Amino acid sequence: MENKEKLIEAANQMLERAYTPYSKFPVGAALLTKDGKIYGGCNIENAAYPVTICAERTALFKAVSEGDYDLAALVVTSRSQHATSPCGSCRQVISEFCSSDMPVLMTHERGEIEIERTVGELLPAAFSEGDM
């Protein structure tokens, strides 16, 4: 992927914008469209925990709200010593809007890609419109 470094940099920038007064665990995400546009996202916490939103969903919802559905890759990062993987809710949302072969890159505080999976590998047998 030619925009990998740019995408990691964007995720790291979003990490700095995270609002995490409760968990103290900031997460940044960057979503690349097939035409090269990048949507950033960060986790935004709330004292009422269920309304907190993860970085991955923030980036995805920004893209979708702008009408961008042709998505190419996602990077997720944190200040952890090990790669941060999307939670179950995020995996379901990712599978709703991204192709099963789209790469999801997971980095850590040093910005190195530690884990790379496809959407299908992250959520095999995802619940979809076809299951309804």
Short mmCIF file of C-alpha atoms in Angstrom, two decimals:
data_model
loop_
_atom_site.label_atom_id
_atom_site.label_comp_id
_atom_site.label_asym_id
_atom_site.label_seq_id
_atom_site.Cartn_x
_atom_site.Cartn_y
_atom_site.Cartn_z
CA MET A 1 0.00 0.00 0.00
CA GLU A 2 1.59 3.26 -1.11
CA ASN A 3 -0.05 5.56 1.49
CA LYS A 4 0.84 3.42 4.52
CA GLU A 5 3.18 5.94 6.19
CA LYS A 6 0.79 8.83 5.56
CA LEU A 7 -2.07 6.81 7.04
CA ILE A 8 -0.05 5.89 10.16
CA GLU A 9 0.90 9.55 10.61
CA ALA A 10 -2.76 10.58 10.37
CA ALA A 11 -3.74 7.97 12.98
CA ASN A 12 -1.00 9.25 15.29
CA GLN A 13 -2.27 12.82 14.88
CA MET A 14 -5.76 11.67 15.83
CA LEU A 15 -4.33 9.93 18.89
CA GLU A 16 -3.42 13.37 20.19
CA ARG A 17 -7.05 14.53 19.89
CA ALA A 18 -8.56 11.64 21.86
CA TYR A 19 -10.76 12.60 24.79
CA THR A 20 -10.06 9.94 27.42
CA PRO A 21 -10.48 11.37 30.94
CA TYR A 22 -11.77 8.05 32.31
CA SER A 23 -9.78 5.25 30.71
CA LYS A 24 -6.63 7.29 29.99
CA PHE A 25 -6.29 5.05 26.91
CA PRO A 26 -6.26 7.25 23.79
CA VAL A 27 -6.74 5.58 20.41
CA GLY A 28 -6.35 7.09 16.97
CA ALA A 29 -7.58 5.78 13.64
CA ALA A 30 -7.21 6.79 10.01
CA LEU A 31 -9.35 5.50 7.18
CA LEU A 32 -8.17 5.68 3.59
CA THR A 33 -10.59 5.90 0.68
CA LYS A 34 -9.73 4.39 -2.69
CA ASP A 35 -9.34 7.90 -4.13
CA GLY A 36 -6.73 8.79 -1.48
CA LYS A 37 -8.78 10.80 1.01
CA ILE A 38 -8.08 10.17 4.69
CA TYR A 39 -10.67 10.38 7.47
CA GLY A 40 -9.29 10.52 10.98
CA GLY A 41 -10.95 9.46 14.18
CA CYS A 42 -10.21 9.29 17.89
CA ASN A 43 -11.98 7.78 20.82
CA ILE A 44 -14.27 10.18 22.66
CA GLU A 45 -15.34 9.10 26.13
CA ASN A 46 -18.33 10.11 28.18
CA ALA A 47 -19.15 9.72 31.88
CA ALA A 48 -22.10 7.63 30.68
CA TYR A 49 -19.82 4.91 29.28
CA PRO A 50 -22.25 3.36 26.76
CA VAL A 51 -22.27 6.54 24.68
CA THR A 52 -18.49 6.58 24.31
CA ILE A 53 -17.33 6.14 20.71
CA CYS A 54 -14.19 4.40 19.52
CA ALA A 55 -11.68 5.91 17.11
CA GLU A 56 -12.46 3.42 14.34
CA ARG A 57 -16.18 4.15 14.36
CA THR A 58 -15.52 7.90 14.49
CA ALA A 59 -13.43 7.68 11.29
CA LEU A 60 -15.94 5.39 9.56
CA PHE A 61 -18.94 7.53 10.48
CA LYS A 62 -17.16 10.65 9.24
CA ALA A 63 -16.51 8.97 5.87
CA VAL A 64 -20.04 7.63 5.55
CA SER A 65 -21.58 10.96 6.58
CA GLU A 66 -19.61 12.57 3.73
CA GLY A 67 -20.84 9.95 1.25
CA ASP A 68 -17.51 8.10 0.96
CA TYR A 69 -18.15 4.37 0.84
CA ASP A 70 -15.23 3.26 -1.36
CA LEU A 71 -12.80 2.43 1.44
CA ALA A 72 -9.28 1.04 1.03
CA ALA A 73 -7.55 0.64 4.41
CA LEU A 74 -7.77 1.41 8.12
CA VAL A 75 -5.01 2.06 10.67
CA VAL A 76 -5.61 1.83 14.43
CA THR A 77 -2.99 3.03 16.91
CA SER A 78 -2.49 3.74 20.60
CA ARG A 79 0.27 4.49 23.07
CA SER A 80 0.35 0.84 24.09
CA GLN A 81 3.51 -1.23 23.77
CA HIS A 82 1.51 -3.67 21.63
CA ALA A 83 -0.86 -3.16 18.72
CA THR A 84 -4.41 -2.16 19.55
CA SER A 85 -7.09 -4.21 17.84
CA PRO A 86 -10.62 -2.97 17.10
CA CYS A 87 -13.24 -3.98 19.67
CA GLY A 88 -16.18 -6.20 18.74
CA SER A 89 -18.55 -3.29 18.10
CA CYS A 90 -16.02 -1.65 15.81
CA ARG A 91 -15.41 -4.92 13.96
CA GLN A 92 -19.12 -5.19 13.24
CA VAL A 93 -19.31 -1.59 11.96
CA ILE A 94 -16.14 -2.06 9.91
CA SER A 95 -17.66 -5.16 8.30
CA GLU A 96 -20.81 -3.18 7.45
CA PHE A 97 -18.96 -0.59 5.38
CA CYS A 98 -15.71 -2.24 4.26
CA SER A 99 -14.99 -5.15 1.96
CA SER A 100 -13.90 -8.36 3.64
CA ASP A 101 -10.49 -8.13 1.94
CA MET A 102 -9.74 -4.55 3.06
CA PRO A 103 -6.58 -4.36 5.21
CA VAL A 104 -6.71 -3.23 8.83
CA LEU A 105 -3.29 -2.25 10.16
CA MET A 106 -2.67 -2.17 13.90
CA THR A 107 0.27 -0.20 15.25
CA HIS A 108 1.68 0.69 18.66
CA GLU A 109 3.43 3.62 20.30
CA ARG A 110 6.46 3.36 18.02
CA GLY A 111 4.25 3.60 14.93
CA GLU A 112 5.27 0.21 13.59
CA ILE A 113 2.72 -2.14 12.09
CA GLU A 114 2.56 -5.11 14.44
CA ILE A 115 -0.60 -6.78 13.12
CA GLU A 116 -2.17 -6.66 9.66
CA ARG A 117 -5.45 -8.44 9.02
CA THR A 118 -8.28 -8.20 6.56
CA VAL A 119 -11.75 -7.22 7.69
CA GLY A 120 -12.84 -10.82 7.05
CA GLU A 121 -10.07 -12.15 9.28
CA LEU A 122 -11.07 -9.75 12.07
CA LEU A 123 -14.73 -10.79 11.95
CA PRO A 124 -15.32 -14.10 10.18
CA ALA A 125 -18.99 -14.91 9.64
CA ALA A 126 -19.98 -11.29 10.26
CA PHE A 127 -23.69 -10.57 10.66
CA SER A 128 -24.87 -8.78 7.54
CA GLU A 129 -27.91 -7.77 5.54
CA GLY A 130 -27.98 -11.27 4.08
CA ASP A 131 -28.63 -12.70 7.56
CA MET A 132 -31.83 -10.72 8.03
#
